[in-house]
Coordinates of C-alpha atoms in Angstrom, one line a residue:
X9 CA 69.9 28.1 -69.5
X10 CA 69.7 25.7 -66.4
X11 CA 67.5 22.9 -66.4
X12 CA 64.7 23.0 -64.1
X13 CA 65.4 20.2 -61.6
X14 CA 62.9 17.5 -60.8
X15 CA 61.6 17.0 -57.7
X16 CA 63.4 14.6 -55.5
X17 CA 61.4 11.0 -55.2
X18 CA 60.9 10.1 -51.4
X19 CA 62.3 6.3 -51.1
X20 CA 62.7 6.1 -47.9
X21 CA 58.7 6.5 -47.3
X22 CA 58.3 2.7 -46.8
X23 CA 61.6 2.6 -44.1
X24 CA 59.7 5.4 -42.3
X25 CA 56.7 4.3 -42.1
X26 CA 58.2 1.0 -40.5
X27 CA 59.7 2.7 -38.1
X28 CA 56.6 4.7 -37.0
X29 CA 54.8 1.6 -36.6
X30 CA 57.3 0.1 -34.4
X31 CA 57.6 3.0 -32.4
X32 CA 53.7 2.8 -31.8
X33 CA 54.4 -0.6 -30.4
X34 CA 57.4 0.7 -28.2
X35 CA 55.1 1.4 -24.8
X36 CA 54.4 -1.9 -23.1
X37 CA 51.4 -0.1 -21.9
X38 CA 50.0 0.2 -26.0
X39 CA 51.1 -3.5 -26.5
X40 CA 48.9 -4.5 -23.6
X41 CA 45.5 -2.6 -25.1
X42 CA 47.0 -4.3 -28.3
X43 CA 46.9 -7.9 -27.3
X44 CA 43.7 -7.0 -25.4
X45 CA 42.0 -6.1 -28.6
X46 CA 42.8 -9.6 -30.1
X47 CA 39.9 -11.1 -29.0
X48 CA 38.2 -9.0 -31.9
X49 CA 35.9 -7.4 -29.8
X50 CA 35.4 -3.8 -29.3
X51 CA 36.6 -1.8 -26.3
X52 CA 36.5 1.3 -24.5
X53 CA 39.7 3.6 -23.3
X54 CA 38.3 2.8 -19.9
X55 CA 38.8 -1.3 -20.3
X56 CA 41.9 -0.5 -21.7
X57 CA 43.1 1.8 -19.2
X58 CA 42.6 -0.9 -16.6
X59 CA 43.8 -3.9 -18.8
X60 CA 47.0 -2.2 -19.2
X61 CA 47.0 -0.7 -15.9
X62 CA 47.0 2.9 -16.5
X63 CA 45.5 6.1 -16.1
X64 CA 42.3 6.6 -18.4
X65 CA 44.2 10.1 -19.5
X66 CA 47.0 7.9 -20.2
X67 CA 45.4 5.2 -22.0
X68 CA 43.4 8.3 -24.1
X69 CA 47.0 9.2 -25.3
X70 CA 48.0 6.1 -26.3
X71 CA 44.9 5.3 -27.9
X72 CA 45.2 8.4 -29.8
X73 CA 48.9 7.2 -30.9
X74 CA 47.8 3.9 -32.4
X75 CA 44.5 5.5 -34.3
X76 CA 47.1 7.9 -35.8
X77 CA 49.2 5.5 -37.1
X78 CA 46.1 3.0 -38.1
X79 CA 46.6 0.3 -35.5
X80 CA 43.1 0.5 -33.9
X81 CA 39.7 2.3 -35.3
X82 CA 37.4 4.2 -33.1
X83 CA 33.6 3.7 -33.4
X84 CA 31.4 6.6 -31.3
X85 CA 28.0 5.4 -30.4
X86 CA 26.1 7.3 -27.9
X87 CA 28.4 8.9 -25.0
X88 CA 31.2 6.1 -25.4
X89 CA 33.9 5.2 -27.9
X90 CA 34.9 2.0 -28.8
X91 CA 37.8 1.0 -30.1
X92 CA 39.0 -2.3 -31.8
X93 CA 42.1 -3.6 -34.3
X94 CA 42.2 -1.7 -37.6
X95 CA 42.4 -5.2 -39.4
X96 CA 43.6 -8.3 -40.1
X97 CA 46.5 -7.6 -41.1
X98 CA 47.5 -5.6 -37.8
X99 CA 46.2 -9.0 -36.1
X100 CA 48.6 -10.8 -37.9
X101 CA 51.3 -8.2 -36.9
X102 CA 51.0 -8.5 -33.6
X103 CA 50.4 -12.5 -33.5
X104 CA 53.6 -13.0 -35.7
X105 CA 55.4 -10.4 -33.1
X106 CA 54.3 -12.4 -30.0
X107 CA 55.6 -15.4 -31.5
X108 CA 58.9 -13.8 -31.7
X109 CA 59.0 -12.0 -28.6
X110 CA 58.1 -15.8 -26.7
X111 CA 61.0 -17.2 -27.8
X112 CA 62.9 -15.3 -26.0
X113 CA 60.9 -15.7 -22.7
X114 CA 62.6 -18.6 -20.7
X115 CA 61.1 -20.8 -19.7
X116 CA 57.8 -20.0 -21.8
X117 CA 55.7 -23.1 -21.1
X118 CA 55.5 -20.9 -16.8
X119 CA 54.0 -17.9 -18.7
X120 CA 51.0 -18.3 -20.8
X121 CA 47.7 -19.6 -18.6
X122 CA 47.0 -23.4 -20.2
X123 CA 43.4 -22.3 -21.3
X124 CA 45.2 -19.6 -23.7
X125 CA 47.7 -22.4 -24.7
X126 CA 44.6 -25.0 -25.7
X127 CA 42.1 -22.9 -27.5
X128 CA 41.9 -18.6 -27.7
X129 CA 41.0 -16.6 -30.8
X130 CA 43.6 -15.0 -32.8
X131 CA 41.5 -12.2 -33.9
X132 CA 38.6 -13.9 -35.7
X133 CA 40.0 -17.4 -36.1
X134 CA 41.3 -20.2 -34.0
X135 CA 44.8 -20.7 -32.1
X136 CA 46.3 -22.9 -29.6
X137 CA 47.6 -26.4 -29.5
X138 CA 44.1 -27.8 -30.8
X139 CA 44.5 -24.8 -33.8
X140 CA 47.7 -26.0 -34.4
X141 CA 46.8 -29.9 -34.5
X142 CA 44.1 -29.5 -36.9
X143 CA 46.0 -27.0 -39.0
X144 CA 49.0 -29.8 -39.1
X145 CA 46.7 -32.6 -40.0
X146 CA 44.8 -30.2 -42.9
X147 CA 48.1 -29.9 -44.4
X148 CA 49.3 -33.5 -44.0
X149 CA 45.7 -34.1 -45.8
X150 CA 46.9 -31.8 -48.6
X151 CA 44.3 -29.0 -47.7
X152 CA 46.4 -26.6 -48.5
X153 CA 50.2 -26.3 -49.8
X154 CA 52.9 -26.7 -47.6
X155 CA 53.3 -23.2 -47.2
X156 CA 50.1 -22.6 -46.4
X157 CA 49.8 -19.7 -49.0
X158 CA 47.2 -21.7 -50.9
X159 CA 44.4 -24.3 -50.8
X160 CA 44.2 -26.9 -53.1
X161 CA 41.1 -28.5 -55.2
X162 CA 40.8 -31.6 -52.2
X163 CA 41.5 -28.6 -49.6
X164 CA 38.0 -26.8 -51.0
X165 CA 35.7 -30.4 -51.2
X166 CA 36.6 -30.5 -47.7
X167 CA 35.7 -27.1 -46.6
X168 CA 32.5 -28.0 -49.1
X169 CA 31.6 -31.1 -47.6
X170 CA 31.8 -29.4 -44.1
X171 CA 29.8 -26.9 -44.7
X172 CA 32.0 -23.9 -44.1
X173 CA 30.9 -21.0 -46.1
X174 CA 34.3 -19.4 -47.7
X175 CA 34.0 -15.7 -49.1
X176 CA 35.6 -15.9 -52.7
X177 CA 35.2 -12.0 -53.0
X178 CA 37.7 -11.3 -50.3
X179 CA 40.3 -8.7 -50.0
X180 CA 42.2 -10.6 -47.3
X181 CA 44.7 -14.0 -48.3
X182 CA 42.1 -16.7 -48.9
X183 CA 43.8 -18.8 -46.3
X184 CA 47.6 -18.6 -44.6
X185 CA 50.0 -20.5 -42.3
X186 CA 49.5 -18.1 -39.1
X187 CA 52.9 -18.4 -36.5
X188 CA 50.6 -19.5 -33.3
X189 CA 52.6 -17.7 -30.4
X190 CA 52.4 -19.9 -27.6
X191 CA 52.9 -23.1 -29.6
X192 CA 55.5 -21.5 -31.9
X193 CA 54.1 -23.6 -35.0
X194 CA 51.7 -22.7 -37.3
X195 CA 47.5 -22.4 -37.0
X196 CA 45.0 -22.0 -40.3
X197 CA 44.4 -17.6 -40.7
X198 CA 43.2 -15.8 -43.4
X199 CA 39.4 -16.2 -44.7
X200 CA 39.4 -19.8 -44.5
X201 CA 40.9 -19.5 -40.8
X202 CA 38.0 -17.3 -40.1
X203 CA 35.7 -19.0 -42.2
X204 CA 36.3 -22.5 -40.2
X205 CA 36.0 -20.8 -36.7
X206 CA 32.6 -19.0 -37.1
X207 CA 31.3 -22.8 -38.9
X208 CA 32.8 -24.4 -35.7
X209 CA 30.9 -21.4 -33.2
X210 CA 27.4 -22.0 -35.5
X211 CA 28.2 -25.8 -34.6
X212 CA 28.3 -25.4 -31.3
X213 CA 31.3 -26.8 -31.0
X214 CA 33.3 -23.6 -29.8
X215 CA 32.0 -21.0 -27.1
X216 CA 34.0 -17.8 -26.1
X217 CA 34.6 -17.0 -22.8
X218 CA 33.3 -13.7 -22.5
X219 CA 35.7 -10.7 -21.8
X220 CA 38.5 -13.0 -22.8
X221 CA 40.3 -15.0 -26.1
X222 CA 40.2 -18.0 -24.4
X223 CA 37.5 -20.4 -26.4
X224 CA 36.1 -23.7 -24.8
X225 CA 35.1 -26.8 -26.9
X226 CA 32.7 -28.5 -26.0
X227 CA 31.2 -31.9 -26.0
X228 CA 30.0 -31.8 -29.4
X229 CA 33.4 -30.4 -30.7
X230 CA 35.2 -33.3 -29.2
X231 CA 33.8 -35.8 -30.9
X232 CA 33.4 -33.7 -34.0
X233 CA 37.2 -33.3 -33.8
X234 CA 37.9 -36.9 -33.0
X235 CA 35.9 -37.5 -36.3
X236 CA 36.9 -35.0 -38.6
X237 CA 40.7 -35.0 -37.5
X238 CA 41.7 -37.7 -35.4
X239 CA 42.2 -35.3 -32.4
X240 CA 41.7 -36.1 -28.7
X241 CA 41.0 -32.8 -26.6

């Protein structure tokens, strides 16, 4: 009598799900709506459509390409739907992916417009050269390990001492070394990233820019920044 056979196990799941993923970042048109939706703020098809340039039927497709594969939620409320970044971790994706992709733009420093390069979110915390200055003399401070991966007891009695409120419940990496793509080095992300931006917008030492990632400090930041880190804006 034949054995019955057992059914097959799918490995290549995780090489396919990759690729679907990748192929929903393919269009230059979805990347735009993408890095549009870094500024964590909700949007509708019809922002996108014209951020990206497109027809609003057009920008309904593509929309409808990155919900399916998760990249972006869709909140209805009233006659509109909004759409934003399904996560953090997709922010990350597509921060890590710019800093990639700039490398090979020559020369990169005519590209990006110098407010982005100073200060902009990267999804709900801080980027830029200032991110990236403060994130470098955290670690120099022994904030956090070299990596970035973890914060240390001194790294916590400074967050303490500053006041900024850090969520020990959370789901996301407590903290992480973030590839900033304009500088090409390293910013503060996870919790702690987000955790120091919001303390630093309560402050009033960041405002957004409406509409937009880029983030102005202002004079109260630069002299808590000259204080806290030894940093000249």
């Amino acid at each position: 009598m034949l054995k019955k056979r057992e059914p097959v196990e799918d490995n290549d799941s995780l090489e396919r799900s990759i690729s679907a993923i990748a192929a929903a970042m393919s269009d230059p048109s979805r990347v735009k709506m993408l890095c549009a939706l870094m500024d964590g703020r909700a949007w509708t098809a019809t922002e996108l459509s014209i951020v990206a340039d497109i027809a609003s039927s057009t920008a309904s497709a593509h929309l409808s390409r990155l919900f399916n594969e998760k990249m972006v939620t869709c909140l209805s409320q009233g006659r509109h739907r909004y759409y934003r970044l399904a996560g953090h971790d997709i922010a990350e994706l597509i921060e890590t992916m710019m800093g990639v992709s700039w490398k090979r733009i020559v020369p990169p420093e005519t590209r990006a417009p110098m407010g982005l390069r100073t200060t902009r979110t990267c999804y709900d915390h801080l980027a830029g050269e200032v991110a990236v200055k403060i994130y470098d003399v955290m670690v120099n401070e022994g904030w956090f390990d070299s990596e970035g991966t973890s914060m240390t007891p001194e790294g916590r009695k400074r967050f303490q001492a500053l006041g900024v409120v850090l969520d020990t419940k959370t789901r996301r990496k407590a903290c992480c070394a973030c590839l900033d793509w304009s500088e090409r080095r390293f910013h503060l992300g996870g919790d702690a990233g987000a955790a120091f931006f919001t303390h630093c917008e309560q402050k009033g030492w960041l405002t957004r820019v409406p509409g937009f990632r880029e983030v102005n400090i202002t004079s109260s930041g630069k002299l808590a920044f000259r204080r806290l880190f030894t940093l000249e804006v």
